[in-house]
Coordinates of C-alpha atoms and ligand atoms in Angstrom, one line a residue:
M1 CA 109.6 96.0 120.2
T2 CA 110.9 93.7 123.0
K3 CA 111.9 90.4 123.1
K4 CA 110.3 88.7 126.4
T5 CA 108.5 85.4 127.6
L6 CA 105.5 85.3 129.2
H7 CA 103.7 81.9 130.1
V8 CA 100.6 82.6 128.1
A9 CA 98.4 79.3 128.5
P10 CA 99.2 77.3 125.4
Y11 CA 95.6 77.0 124.2
I12 CA 95.7 81.0 123.8
T13 CA 98.7 80.7 122.0
D14 CA 97.3 77.9 119.7
I15 CA 94.5 80.4 118.5
I16 CA 96.8 82.9 118.1
A17 CA 99.0 80.8 115.8
R18 CA 96.1 79.4 113.9
L19 CA 95.0 83.0 113.1
Q20 CA 98.4 84.1 112.3
E21 CA 98.8 80.9 109.9
A22 CA 95.6 82.3 108.2
G23 CA 97.3 85.8 107.6
Y24 CA 96.5 87.9 110.3
E25 CA 98.4 89.9 112.8
T26 CA 96.8 88.7 116.3
Y27 CA 98.0 89.5 119.9
V28 CA 96.9 89.1 123.7
V29 CA 96.2 92.4 124.8
G30 CA 94.7 93.9 127.9
G31 CA 94.6 92.5 131.2
A32 CA 96.3 89.1 130.9
I33 CA 99.9 90.9 129.7
R34 CA 99.2 93.2 132.9
D35 CA 99.0 90.5 135.1
L36 CA 101.8 88.1 133.1
M37 CA 103.9 90.7 133.9
L38 CA 103.2 91.2 137.8
D39 CA 103.3 87.5 138.3
R40 CA 99.9 86.8 138.9
E41 CA 97.5 84.4 137.0
P42 CA 95.6 86.2 134.1
K43 CA 91.5 85.9 135.2
D44 CA 91.1 85.3 131.2
Y45 CA 92.8 86.4 128.2
D46 CA 91.6 89.0 125.6
I47 CA 93.1 88.4 122.0
S48 CA 93.4 91.2 119.5
T49 CA 93.7 90.6 115.5
S50 CA 93.4 92.2 112.0
A51 CA 91.0 89.9 111.3
T52 CA 87.4 90.9 110.9
P53 CA 84.7 88.9 112.9
E54 CA 83.8 87.3 109.7
Q55 CA 87.3 86.1 109.0
V56 CA 88.0 85.2 112.8
K57 CA 84.6 83.1 112.2
D58 CA 85.9 81.5 108.7
V59 CA 89.0 80.4 110.5
F60 CA 87.6 78.2 113.4
G61 CA 84.0 77.7 111.8
R62 CA 80.5 78.3 112.9
R63 CA 80.4 76.2 115.6
R64 CA 83.0 77.3 117.5
A65 CA 83.0 81.0 116.9
R66 CA 79.9 83.2 117.0
I67 CA 80.1 86.6 116.3
I68 CA 78.4 88.8 119.0
G69 CA 77.2 92.7 119.4
R70 CA 75.4 94.7 117.2
R71 CA 77.1 97.8 116.8
F72 CA 80.4 96.9 118.1
K73 CA 80.9 93.1 117.1
L74 CA 83.4 90.8 118.6
V75 CA 83.6 86.8 118.4
H76 CA 83.4 84.6 121.4
L77 CA 85.2 81.2 120.7
Y78 CA 84.3 78.6 122.4
Q79 CA 87.4 76.6 124.1
G80 CA 86.0 73.9 126.5
V81 CA 83.4 75.4 128.9
E82 CA 85.6 78.5 128.2
I83 CA 84.8 81.6 126.0
I84 CA 87.6 83.8 124.5
E85 CA 86.7 87.4 123.4
I86 CA 88.6 87.9 119.8
S87 CA 88.1 91.6 118.9
T88 CA 89.2 93.4 116.0
F89 CA 92.2 96.0 115.8
R90 CA 90.0 99.1 116.8
R91 CA 90.6 102.7 116.2
M92 CA 89.6 105.9 117.8
P93 CA 86.4 107.3 116.3
E94 CA 85.7 110.2 114.7
K95 CA 84.8 113.2 116.5
S96 CA 81.1 113.0 115.3
V97 CA 78.9 112.2 118.3
K98 CA 76.1 111.4 117.5
V99 CA 73.8 111.4 120.6
P100 CA 71.7 108.3 121.5
D101 CA 67.7 109.3 121.4
K102 CA 67.2 108.4 125.1
L103 CA 70.0 110.6 126.0
K104 CA 68.7 113.4 123.9
D105 CA 67.4 115.6 126.5
Q106 CA 70.1 115.3 129.0
P107 CA 73.0 117.2 129.6
I108 CA 76.0 115.1 127.9
P109 CA 79.6 116.0 128.7
E110 CA 80.6 117.5 125.0
N111 CA 83.2 114.5 124.2
M112 CA 81.2 111.7 125.5
I113 CA 81.6 108.8 122.7
F114 CA 78.8 106.6 121.9
H115 CA 80.2 104.9 118.8
D116 CA 83.3 103.0 118.9
N117 CA 83.3 100.6 116.1
E118 CA 85.8 101.7 113.2
F119 CA 88.5 99.0 112.3
G120 CA 92.0 100.3 112.6
T121 CA 95.8 98.9 112.8
A122 CA 97.4 97.5 115.7
E123 CA 98.7 100.7 116.7
E124 CA 95.7 102.5 116.2
D125 CA 94.0 99.9 118.6
A126 CA 96.6 100.6 121.4
W127 CA 95.9 104.2 121.1
R128 CA 92.4 104.0 121.6
R129 CA 92.9 102.2 124.7
D130 CA 92.8 103.6 128.2
F131 CA 95.8 103.1 130.2
T132 CA 99.2 102.5 129.3
V133 CA 99.6 99.6 131.3
N134 CA 96.5 98.1 129.2
A135 CA 97.9 98.7 125.6
L136 CA 100.7 96.2 125.5
F137 CA 100.6 94.0 122.7
Y138 CA 102.3 90.5 123.1
D139 CA 102.7 87.5 120.9
P140 CA 103.5 84.5 122.4
V141 CA 104.4 82.6 119.4
S142 CA 107.5 85.1 118.7
H143 CA 107.5 86.2 122.4
K144 CA 107.4 89.8 120.7
M145 CA 106.1 92.3 123.1
I146 CA 104.8 95.7 121.5
D147 CA 104.5 98.8 123.6
H148 CA 103.2 101.7 121.0
T149 CA 102.4 104.1 123.9
G150 CA 106.6 103.6 124.8
S151 CA 105.4 103.9 128.6
G152 CA 103.4 100.9 129.3
I153 CA 106.3 98.2 130.2
D154 CA 107.5 100.8 132.4
D155 CA 104.4 102.2 133.6
I156 CA 104.0 98.2 135.1
K157 CA 107.3 97.8 136.5
N158 CA 106.5 101.2 138.4
G159 CA 103.3 100.6 139.5
V160 CA 101.8 103.8 137.8
V161 CA 98.5 104.2 136.2
R162 CA 98.5 106.6 133.6
A163 CA 95.8 107.6 130.9
I164 CA 96.8 107.5 127.1
G165 CA 96.5 110.8 125.9
D166 CA 94.6 113.7 127.6
A167 CA 93.1 112.3 130.7
S168 CA 90.7 114.9 131.1
L169 CA 89.6 114.1 127.6
R170 CA 89.7 110.2 128.0
F171 CA 87.5 110.6 131.1
E172 CA 84.8 112.7 129.9
E173 CA 84.9 110.1 126.5
D174 CA 84.0 107.2 128.8
P175 CA 83.7 108.0 132.4
V176 CA 83.6 104.4 133.2
R177 CA 87.4 104.6 133.1
M178 CA 87.7 106.3 135.9
L179 CA 86.2 103.6 138.0
R180 CA 88.4 101.2 135.6
A181 CA 92.2 103.4 136.7
L182 CA 90.5 103.4 140.6
K183 CA 89.9 99.2 140.2
L184 CA 94.1 99.0 139.0
V185 CA 94.7 101.2 142.5
G186 CA 93.0 99.0 144.4
Q187 CA 93.7 95.7 142.7
Y188 CA 97.7 95.9 142.3
G189 CA 98.5 99.1 144.9
F190 CA 99.2 101.3 141.6
K191 CA 99.3 104.8 141.9
L192 CA 97.8 107.2 139.4
S193 CA 100.2 109.3 137.9
P194 CA 99.9 113.2 138.5
G195 CA 98.0 114.2 135.7
T196 CA 96.1 111.3 135.5
E197 CA 94.9 111.9 139.4
S198 CA 94.2 115.6 139.1
S199 CA 92.2 114.6 135.9
L200 CA 90.1 112.1 137.7
R201 CA 89.6 114.4 140.4
E202 CA 88.2 117.0 138.5
C203 CA 86.3 115.0 136.3
L204 CA 84.8 112.6 138.8
P205 CA 81.0 114.0 138.9
L206 CA 81.0 113.0 135.3
I207 CA 80.2 109.2 136.4
T208 CA 76.7 110.3 136.8
H209 CA 76.6 110.1 133.2
A210 CA 78.1 106.7 133.0
A211 CA 75.2 103.9 132.0
E212 CA 73.7 102.3 135.1
S213 CA 73.8 99.1 133.5
R214 CA 77.4 99.5 133.0
L215 CA 78.2 100.3 136.4
T216 CA 75.9 97.5 138.0
L217 CA 77.9 95.2 135.7
E218 CA 81.4 96.2 137.3
L219 CA 79.7 95.9 140.8
E220 CA 79.0 92.6 140.0
K221 CA 82.4 92.1 138.7
I222 CA 84.2 94.0 141.9
L223 CA 82.2 91.7 144.3
Q224 CA 83.7 88.8 142.8
S225 CA 87.3 89.9 142.9
I226 CA 89.3 88.7 145.7
H227 CA 90.9 92.3 145.9
C228 CA 87.5 93.8 146.4
S229 CA 88.1 95.5 149.9
Q230 CA 91.2 97.3 148.4
I231 CA 89.3 98.5 145.3
F232 CA 86.4 100.0 148.0
S233 CA 89.5 101.8 149.4
S234 CA 90.8 103.1 146.6
F235 CA 87.0 104.5 145.6
Y236 CA 86.7 105.9 149.2
Q237 CA 90.3 107.3 148.7
Y238 CA 89.7 109.3 145.8
G239 CA 86.0 110.0 146.4
F240 CA 84.4 107.8 144.1
L241 CA 82.5 105.8 146.5
S242 CA 80.5 108.7 147.1
Y243 CA 79.1 108.3 143.9
F244 CA 79.5 104.4 143.4
L245 CA 78.1 103.2 146.6
P246 CA 76.7 106.2 148.9
F247 CA 75.8 103.8 151.5
L248 CA 79.3 102.5 152.2
H249 CA 80.6 105.9 151.7
D250 CA 78.4 107.4 154.5
N251 CA 79.4 104.8 156.9
W252 CA 83.0 104.8 155.9
N253 CA 84.1 105.7 159.6
T254 CA 81.6 102.8 161.4
P255 CA 83.2 99.6 163.1
A256 CA 80.1 98.3 160.6
R257 CA 82.5 99.0 157.8
E258 CA 85.4 97.9 159.1
Y259 CA 83.6 94.2 159.8
V260 CA 82.8 94.0 156.4
M261 CA 86.1 94.6 155.6
E262 CA 86.9 91.6 157.9
L263 CA 84.2 89.5 156.4
L264 CA 85.5 90.1 152.8
E265 CA 89.0 89.7 153.9
E266 CA 88.3 86.4 155.2
R267 CA 86.0 85.6 151.9
N268 CA 89.0 86.4 150.0
Q269 CA 91.2 84.0 151.2
R270 CA 88.9 81.3 151.7
V271 CA 88.8 81.9 148.0
T272 CA 92.3 81.8 147.3
Q273 CA 92.8 78.5 149.1
G274 CA 90.3 77.2 146.8
R275 CA 88.2 76.4 149.8
Y276 CA 85.2 78.5 148.0
R277 CA 84.0 79.6 144.9
V278 CA 83.5 82.9 144.7
S279 CA 79.6 83.7 144.9
V280 CA 78.1 87.2 144.6
S281 CA 75.3 87.1 146.9
L282 CA 77.8 85.8 149.5
A283 CA 79.9 89.1 149.0
V284 CA 76.4 91.3 148.8
A285 CA 75.0 89.2 152.4
A286 CA 78.5 89.6 153.8
I287 CA 78.6 93.5 153.0
T288 CA 74.7 93.7 154.4
L289 CA 75.3 91.9 157.3
P290 CA 76.9 94.0 159.6
F291 CA 74.9 96.8 159.1
A292 CA 72.1 94.7 159.5
E293 CA 73.6 93.7 163.1
M294 CA 73.4 97.5 163.8
L295 CA 70.3 98.5 162.1
V296 CA 67.9 95.9 162.6
G297 CA 69.6 93.7 164.9
F298 CA 71.2 93.5 168.4
G299 CA 73.7 96.6 167.7
E300 CA 76.5 94.6 168.5
K301 CA 79.2 92.4 166.1
G302 CA 78.1 89.0 165.9
K303 CA 75.0 89.1 167.9
L304 CA 72.8 89.0 164.4
W305 CA 69.1 90.0 165.2
E306 CA 66.0 88.6 166.4
Y307 CA 64.2 86.6 163.9
S308 CA 60.7 88.1 163.1
A309 CA 58.4 88.0 160.5
E310 CA 59.1 92.0 159.8
T311 CA 62.8 90.6 159.6
N312 CA 62.0 89.1 156.0
D313 CA 61.5 92.3 154.4
Q314 CA 63.8 94.5 156.8
L315 CA 66.7 92.7 155.3
C316 CA 65.3 92.8 151.8
N317 CA 65.0 96.4 152.5
L318 CA 68.6 96.8 153.8
V319 CA 70.5 95.1 150.9
T320 CA 68.6 97.5 148.3
E321 CA 69.5 100.5 150.6
V322 CA 73.5 99.5 150.9
F323 CA 73.8 98.9 147.0
K324 CA 71.6 102.1 145.7
P325 CA 71.8 103.4 142.7
H326 CA 72.6 100.3 141.4
N327 CA 69.4 98.2 140.8
L328 CA 70.6 94.7 141.6
V329 CA 68.4 91.7 139.8
K330 CA 65.6 90.5 142.4
R331 CA 67.3 87.3 142.1
L332 CA 70.3 88.4 144.1
V333 CA 68.9 90.2 146.4
F334 CA 66.3 87.4 147.2
S335 CA 69.7 84.9 147.3
A336 CA 71.3 87.5 149.7
Q337 CA 68.6 88.0 151.9
R338 CA 67.7 83.9 152.1
I339 CA 71.8 83.7 153.0
L340 CA 71.4 86.4 155.8
I341 CA 68.1 84.8 156.9
M342 CA 69.6 81.5 157.4
Q343 CA 72.2 82.7 159.5
T344 CA 69.4 83.1 162.8
A345 CA 68.5 79.5 161.8
F346 CA 72.2 78.5 162.1
L347 CA 72.8 79.6 165.4
H348 CA 69.4 79.0 167.2
F349 CA 67.9 75.7 165.2
Q350 CA 69.4 72.4 166.3
K351 CA 71.0 70.8 163.0
T352 CA 68.2 69.6 161.2
T353 CA 68.7 67.4 157.4
K354 CA 65.7 70.1 156.4
V355 CA 68.0 73.4 156.6
I356 CA 71.0 71.6 155.3
T357 CA 69.5 70.8 152.2
M358 CA 67.4 74.1 151.7
Q359 CA 68.4 75.8 148.4
G360 CA 71.1 78.5 149.1
Y361 CA 72.7 76.6 152.2
A362 CA 76.1 75.9 150.9
H363 CA 76.7 80.2 150.3
A364 CA 74.7 80.5 153.8
R365 CA 77.2 78.0 155.7
E366 CA 80.0 79.8 153.9
L367 CA 78.7 83.4 155.4
L368 CA 78.7 81.7 158.6
M369 CA 82.0 80.5 158.4
I370 CA 83.1 83.1 157.4
Q371 CA 81.9 85.0 160.6
N372 CA 83.1 82.3 163.2
A373 CA 86.9 82.7 161.5
V374 CA 86.4 86.7 162.2
T375 CA 84.5 86.7 165.5
W376 CA 83.2 83.7 167.2
H377 CA 85.9 81.1 166.9
S378 CA 83.8 78.3 167.6
K379 CA 84.8 74.5 167.0
E380 CA 81.5 73.4 167.1
L381 CA 79.9 75.2 164.6
P382 CA 81.7 73.8 161.6
V383 CA 80.8 70.2 162.8
K384 CA 77.2 70.9 163.5
W385 CA 76.6 72.5 160.2
P386 CA 78.9 70.5 157.6
H387 CA 79.3 70.9 154.3
E388 CA 76.0 70.6 152.0
I389 CA 75.1 67.2 151.3
H390 CA 73.9 67.7 147.8
H391 CA 76.0 69.7 145.5
S392 CA 74.0 72.0 144.0
T393 CA 72.4 71.2 140.9
H394 CA 70.4 74.3 140.7
G395 CA 73.3 76.4 139.5
D396 CA 73.2 78.9 142.1
K397 CA 76.9 78.6 142.6
R398 CA 78.0 81.5 141.1
R399 CA 75.1 84.1 142.2
Ligands
ATP401 P1 90.2 92.5 133.6 O1 91.5 91.7 134.4 O2 89.8 93.1 134.6 O3 89.8 91.7 133.1 P2 90.9 94.2 131.8 O4 92.3 95.4 131.4 O5 91.7 93.5 130.8 O6 91.2 93.6 132.9 P3 88.6 94.1 130.3 O7 87.5 95.0 130.2 O8 88.8 93.1 129.8 O9 89.6 94.6 131.4 O10 89.5 95.0 129.3 C1 90.6 94.8 128.3 C2 90.9 95.9 127.4 O11 90.4 96.4 126.8 C3 91.5 96.7 128.6 O12 93.1 96.0 129.0 C4 92.3 98.0 127.5 O13 92.9 98.0 126.6 C5 90.6 98.0 126.7 N1 89.6 98.4 127.2 C6 88.4 98.1 128.1 N2 87.6 98.8 128.5 C7 88.1 100.3 128.1 C8 87.5 101.5 127.5 N3 86.7 102.0 128.5 N4 88.4 102.3 127.2 C9 89.6 101.8 126.6 N5 89.8 101.1 126.4 C10 89.3 99.8 127.3
MG402 MG1 90.4 91.1 130.7

């Protein structure tokens, strides 16, 4: 245990203090500690406690605290518009693997885990986590840092992703951990420890056993990340992209893919500077656009495509193709398609209020501005197509 002062948000410290006052051992865990140690602003905070979900609910009251999940219960604590996840310490499940009925007929890796919901101590909870850099526990009330695995602090300092325990076994238990490892490589510039790297290379094909819904959820999270281009690069570097986004993998060494990276980098900068809120549909459209120019357009960067009755369907099909095998929700495909279709309208139409008030204008304009910053450098376009007049009230901000 070491003393360390990390700048945990005061409302999180208050929540932890309340649970501690009620007699429960409670810490900040996970990504927030990693981010704070690296002087980055945490995306959100995960809290772990010895209190059971019911006990957490008793401390905060049923209006603020809701128990969610069926098999794996945790508490969602409402803090203004934010929701904070509070989970109870858990331990590694027993090795009696019960395969869910719907997977009974499929070949399943021997060690795959389907249940992970047995309460445990703080130390047991640290050991069931995926990587040493993700297993630090921090008490913001007493400023105590606990590194149960013994190498979390050093690994953060040295930028090393090290699986806890036997890396091959941990990847077999849950193949999504490989994606999580490579995300850490991409977003922080970390390296895999030699043992973790060789196990990952060997276990990569197991990713096909991961639940599709989890992978698609991860994809959405990556698309929202300002590090998404670096994450894709690390996926490519380790051969993971051929499973995760085979279209992007197959087209990696093309100018269109390089253009994708330029567009994403520009988006990331604009988000970082607070000029735009991150949007999944915008990212989907930005990733598809360079391929649309090549495959259904004029075959040249920045030239887009000729608008015709068929373009709608072609763009829609292309979005699906670029993101297969993920089944993006229809709403997302349509809003990406709408953003793409509007690009030609921007170039060829005279400015009309009708276009400016169209649903999805804000995102479509953003993609136009991104292309402009990367490719066209026009001074007129931002004036011709101003920020939306009506701030969207139909909730399409994030999508
Ligand atoms: P982010 O900043 O993206 O939220 P994170 O590491 O906090 O990164 P979460 O998905 O919020 O990611 O998970 C919180 C913590 O839960 C992780 O830091 C890790 O300790 C643990 N965890 C998450 N997924 C797994 C997994 N598949 N196997 C083992 N532990 C996991
Ligand atoms: Mg987290």
